[in-house]
Amino acid sequence: EVQLVESGGGLVQPGGSLRVSCVVSGLSVSTEWMHWVRQAPGEGLVWVARISPDGKRITYGEVVKGRFTISKDDADNTVHLEMNSLRVEDTGVYHCTTRRDYGSGKAVDFWGQGTMVTVSS
Amino acid sequence: DIQMTQSPSSLSASVGDRVTITCRASQAIGGYLTWYQQKPGKTPKLLIYAASTLQSGVPSRFSASGSGTDFTLTISSLQPEDVATYYCQGYNGAPWAFGQGTRVEIK
C-alpha cells in the first residue's frame, strides 16, 4: 500500500521559515516525480514545486520561486519543502503527491492528507 | 508557465441534468490534461487523464474531450454524489497548472 505522510506544519510569523516533510512508503522517491501542491482554506489547488526521480530537475511555481526549496532524501524515502520569507498568502494545507503514467491514458496518483501551514502575526 | 481557466466557477443543476465544465489553456498543451474531483475534506480524485481517458472505477456518466487549448468535462446525468469541486490540470512537460475550480451543486 502506498502512503504519503506529511509533517512539519504549524504557525509561523510573516517573514519566517518552516520545513515540511513527506515520508513515502510503498514506492520509491528515486523512481517517481514528486510534487507539492497547496490549498488555502476554501480555495483551489495550487501547484508549488516538483523534483525529478534523479533529483537533478527541479521546478517551482511562480508564487514561491526564490523562496521555497524542494529536496529529497532517497535513503529515507522522504521529500522536503523548505519555505523561507513566508507570506500570509502562503497559508494553506501542503500536500505531497505523485502520479504514475502507465501509458494509453491510464494513470494512478497518490496524495498525502497534507500538513497545515499558517502564516500569521 | 501555462495558465488554466475554467468556467463556470460554480453551477447549480438538478439531479439528472447534463452538466458541462470547460477549461482553456493559455497555450497549446496537446492532450496533456487531467480532470480531478474534490469533495470537502478529501484529497483530489483523478477522474480523467490524457484529456479523455476515464480512469478505473469512475462512473461512465463522466466523459471529457478536447485538445490543444480547449477542453470539456461532461456529466451526462448529475447525481447527488457528484456534488464536489472539479479542477482541470495541464501538465505538458512544464510545471503542473490547475484551473481555479468549478463548484457543482444540486438545485
Short mmCIF file of C-alpha atoms in Angstrom, two decimals:
data_model
loop_
_atom_site.label_atom_id
_atom_site.label_comp_id
_atom_site.label_asym_id
_atom_site.label_seq_id
_atom_site.Cartn_x
_atom_site.Cartn_y
_atom_site.Cartn_z
CA GLU A 1 0.00 0.00 0.00
CA VAL A 2 1.31 3.43 -0.95
CA GLN A 3 1.28 6.08 1.75
CA LEU A 4 2.44 9.68 1.77
CA VAL A 5 2.54 11.28 5.20
CA GLU A 6 3.32 14.97 5.60
CA SER A 7 4.52 16.65 8.74
CA GLY A 8 6.13 19.84 9.95
CA GLY A 9 3.32 22.32 9.50
CA GLY A 10 2.46 24.92 12.09
CA LEU A 11 2.10 28.59 12.88
CA VAL A 12 4.83 30.95 11.72
CA GLN A 13 5.11 34.71 11.53
CA PRO A 14 5.36 36.54 8.22
CA GLY A 15 8.96 36.54 7.05
CA GLY A 16 9.68 33.34 8.95
CA SER A 17 10.75 29.90 7.81
CA LEU A 18 9.39 26.40 8.05
CA ARG A 19 10.32 22.99 6.70
CA VAL A 20 7.65 20.44 5.84
CA SER A 21 8.38 16.85 5.00
CA CYS A 22 6.68 13.92 3.30
CA VAL A 23 7.58 10.37 4.25
CA VAL A 24 6.73 7.96 1.46
CA SER A 25 6.12 4.23 1.72
CA GLY A 26 5.09 1.72 -0.91
CA LEU A 27 7.01 3.43 -3.69
CA SER A 28 10.44 4.98 -4.07
CA VAL A 29 11.10 8.71 -4.44
CA SER A 30 14.15 7.72 -6.51
CA THR A 31 11.85 6.48 -9.30
CA GLU A 32 8.98 8.99 -9.21
CA TRP A 33 8.45 12.69 -9.84
CA MET A 34 7.36 14.16 -6.52
CA HIS A 35 5.26 17.31 -6.21
CA TRP A 36 4.00 19.69 -3.56
CA VAL A 37 0.53 21.17 -4.02
CA ARG A 38 -1.08 23.59 -1.61
CA GLN A 39 -4.64 24.60 -0.89
CA ALA A 40 -5.61 27.69 1.10
CA PRO A 41 -8.74 27.32 3.24
CA GLY A 42 -11.79 27.37 0.97
CA GLU A 43 -9.65 27.97 -2.10
CA GLY A 44 -8.38 25.99 -5.06
CA LEU A 45 -5.36 23.80 -5.71
CA VAL A 46 -2.05 25.49 -6.42
CA TRP A 47 0.97 23.61 -7.70
CA VAL A 48 4.10 24.59 -5.71
CA ALA A 49 7.13 22.57 -6.78
CA ARG A 50 8.38 19.29 -8.23
CA ILE A 51 11.56 17.23 -8.17
CA SER A 52 12.63 14.57 -10.64
CA PRO A 53 13.49 10.98 -9.70
CA ASP A 54 17.22 11.72 -10.06
CA GLY A 55 16.88 14.96 -8.11
CA LYS A 56 18.51 16.97 -10.90
CA ARG A 57 15.43 18.62 -12.37
CA ILE A 58 13.57 20.94 -10.06
CA THR A 59 10.83 23.41 -10.92
CA TYR A 60 8.89 25.92 -8.85
CA GLY A 61 5.63 27.76 -9.25
CA GLU A 62 5.92 31.49 -9.80
CA VAL A 63 4.29 32.23 -6.45
CA VAL A 64 7.11 30.53 -4.50
CA LYS A 65 10.13 30.86 -6.79
CA GLY A 66 13.18 32.14 -4.95
CA ARG A 67 11.66 31.49 -1.52
CA PHE A 68 10.96 27.74 -1.40
CA THR A 69 13.36 24.84 -1.91
CA ILE A 70 12.32 21.27 -2.65
CA SER A 71 14.69 18.41 -1.90
CA LYS A 72 14.60 14.70 -1.22
CA ASP A 73 16.44 12.03 0.68
CA ASP A 74 16.40 8.74 -1.20
CA ALA A 75 17.75 6.81 1.77
CA ASP A 76 14.86 7.97 3.96
CA ASN A 77 12.38 7.98 1.05
CA THR A 78 11.37 11.48 2.09
CA VAL A 79 10.66 14.72 0.25
CA HIS A 80 11.15 18.09 1.91
CA LEU A 81 9.95 21.62 1.25
CA GLU A 82 11.98 24.39 2.86
CA MET A 83 9.90 27.57 2.98
CA ASN A 84 11.57 30.94 3.62
CA SER A 85 10.31 34.53 3.61
CA LEU A 86 6.84 33.23 4.30
CA ARG A 87 3.85 35.43 3.50
CA VAL A 88 0.29 35.41 4.79
CA GLU A 89 -0.82 34.17 1.38
CA ASP A 90 1.33 31.03 1.78
CA THR A 91 -1.17 29.81 4.36
CA GLY A 92 -2.78 26.51 3.47
CA VAL A 93 -2.61 22.75 3.53
CA TYR A 94 0.51 21.45 1.81
CA HIS A 95 0.07 18.10 0.08
CA CYS A 96 2.77 15.82 -1.19
CA THR A 97 1.70 13.96 -4.33
CA THR A 98 2.96 11.84 -7.18
CA ARG A 99 1.40 10.46 -10.33
CA ARG A 100 2.44 7.45 -12.38
CA ASP A 101 1.62 7.34 -16.09
CA TYR A 102 1.06 3.79 -17.37
CA GLY A 103 0.53 4.89 -20.96
CA SER A 104 -2.60 4.58 -23.09
CA GLY A 105 -4.29 7.22 -20.95
CA LYS A 106 -4.03 5.28 -17.73
CA ALA A 107 -2.54 6.81 -14.62
CA VAL A 108 -2.64 6.50 -10.90
CA ASP A 109 -1.86 9.18 -8.37
CA PHE A 110 -1.23 9.28 -4.67
CA TRP A 111 -1.80 12.13 -2.27
CA GLY A 112 -0.92 12.69 1.33
CA GLN A 113 -3.53 14.19 3.66
CA GLY A 114 -1.41 17.29 3.98
CA THR A 115 0.09 19.45 6.69
CA MET A 116 -1.34 22.84 7.63
CA VAL A 117 0.88 25.89 7.43
CA THR A 118 -0.46 29.10 8.93
CA VAL A 119 1.42 32.34 8.36
CA SER A 120 0.13 34.99 10.72
CA SER A 121 1.35 37.57 13.19
CA ASP B 1 4.07 28.98 -17.38
CA ILE B 2 0.72 27.64 -18.53
CA GLN B 3 -2.45 29.16 -17.08
CA MET B 4 -5.70 27.18 -16.99
CA THR B 5 -9.04 28.97 -16.95
CA GLN B 6 -12.21 27.11 -16.01
CA SER B 7 -15.81 28.13 -16.46
CA PRO B 8 -18.17 28.45 -14.83
CA SER B 9 -16.73 28.95 -11.35
CA SER B 10 -19.87 27.37 -9.92
CA LEU B 11 -23.10 25.84 -11.13
CA SER B 12 -26.31 24.50 -9.71
CA ALA B 13 -28.25 21.83 -11.57
CA SER B 14 -30.97 19.29 -10.93
CA VAL B 15 -30.47 15.58 -10.49
CA GLY B 16 -30.43 14.00 -13.94
CA ASP B 17 -29.27 17.16 -15.73
CA ARG B 18 -26.39 17.20 -18.16
CA VAL B 19 -23.55 19.35 -16.86
CA THR B 20 -20.59 20.70 -18.82
CA ILE B 21 -17.47 22.38 -17.49
CA THR B 22 -14.94 24.00 -19.78
CA CYS B 23 -11.23 24.54 -19.36
CA ARG B 24 -8.98 26.67 -21.53
CA ALA B 25 -5.17 26.60 -21.54
CA SER B 26 -3.12 29.77 -22.16
CA GLN B 27 -1.06 27.82 -24.70
CA ALA B 28 -1.49 24.57 -26.57
CA ILE B 29 -0.91 21.53 -24.39
CA GLY B 30 -1.92 18.79 -26.79
CA GLY B 31 -3.86 16.19 -24.83
CA TYR B 32 -1.97 16.68 -21.59
CA LEU B 33 -4.94 17.42 -19.39
CA THR B 34 -6.32 15.85 -16.23
CA TRP B 35 -9.66 16.33 -14.52
CA TYR B 36 -9.91 15.99 -10.75
CA GLN B 37 -12.90 15.78 -8.44
CA GLN B 38 -12.51 17.04 -4.88
CA LYS B 39 -15.10 16.59 -2.17
CA PRO B 40 -14.94 18.62 1.08
CA GLY B 41 -12.25 17.41 3.43
CA LYS B 42 -10.85 14.95 0.89
CA THR B 43 -7.85 14.88 -1.39
CA PRO B 44 -8.47 15.23 -5.13
CA LYS B 45 -9.58 12.15 -7.05
CA LEU B 46 -8.27 11.57 -10.56
CA LEU B 47 -11.24 11.21 -12.92
CA ILE B 48 -9.89 11.72 -16.42
CA TYR B 49 -6.31 11.51 -17.71
CA ALA B 50 -4.84 12.38 -21.08
CA ALA B 51 -7.82 14.66 -21.81
CA SER B 52 -10.39 11.93 -22.37
CA THR B 53 -9.49 8.61 -20.71
CA LEU B 54 -11.82 7.67 -17.90
CA GLN B 55 -9.89 6.17 -15.01
CA SER B 56 -10.76 2.84 -13.47
CA GLY B 57 -13.78 2.92 -11.18
CA VAL B 58 -15.07 6.29 -12.40
CA PRO B 59 -18.75 6.16 -13.40
CA SER B 60 -19.42 6.20 -17.13
CA ARG B 61 -21.65 9.29 -16.80
CA PHE B 62 -18.37 11.24 -16.72
CA SER B 63 -16.72 11.99 -20.04
CA ALA B 64 -14.24 14.51 -21.36
CA SER B 65 -12.84 15.74 -24.62
CA GLY B 66 -10.60 18.33 -26.16
CA SER B 67 -7.06 19.00 -27.24
CA GLY B 68 -4.77 21.95 -27.76
CA THR B 69 -6.26 24.74 -25.68
CA ASP B 70 -9.94 23.87 -25.21
CA PHE B 71 -11.27 21.03 -23.08
CA THR B 72 -14.60 19.96 -21.60
CA LEU B 73 -15.78 17.71 -18.81
CA THR B 74 -19.36 16.43 -19.05
CA ILE B 75 -21.54 14.69 -16.51
CA SER B 76 -24.34 13.16 -18.56
CA SER B 77 -26.79 12.74 -15.69
CA LEU B 78 -25.92 14.59 -12.49
CA GLN B 79 -26.18 12.53 -9.32
CA PRO B 80 -26.19 13.70 -5.68
CA GLU B 81 -22.79 12.08 -5.11
CA ASP B 82 -21.31 14.28 -7.85
CA VAL B 83 -21.51 17.35 -5.61
CA ALA B 84 -17.88 18.46 -5.49
CA THR B 85 -15.39 20.90 -6.93
CA TYR B 86 -13.84 19.92 -10.24
CA TYR B 87 -10.39 21.01 -11.36
CA CYS B 88 -8.65 20.76 -14.67
CA GLN B 89 -4.87 20.44 -14.69
CA GLY B 90 -2.49 20.93 -17.57
CA TYR B 91 0.79 19.03 -17.50
CA ASN B 92 2.53 19.45 -20.85
CA GLY B 93 6.11 18.87 -19.67
CA ALA B 94 6.04 22.22 -17.99
CA PRO B 95 5.01 22.58 -14.35
CA TRP B 96 1.52 21.47 -13.44
CA ALA B 97 -1.13 24.15 -13.67
CA PHE B 98 -4.56 23.88 -12.08
CA GLY B 99 -7.70 25.70 -13.10
CA GLN B 100 -9.43 27.68 -10.37
CA GLY B 101 -12.11 25.01 -9.92
CA THR B 102 -15.82 24.64 -10.64
CA ARG B 103 -18.13 24.02 -7.72
CA VAL B 104 -21.05 21.77 -8.66
CA GLU B 105 -24.18 21.78 -6.51
CA ILE B 106 -27.62 20.22 -6.67
CA LYS B 107 -30.53 22.59 -7.25
#
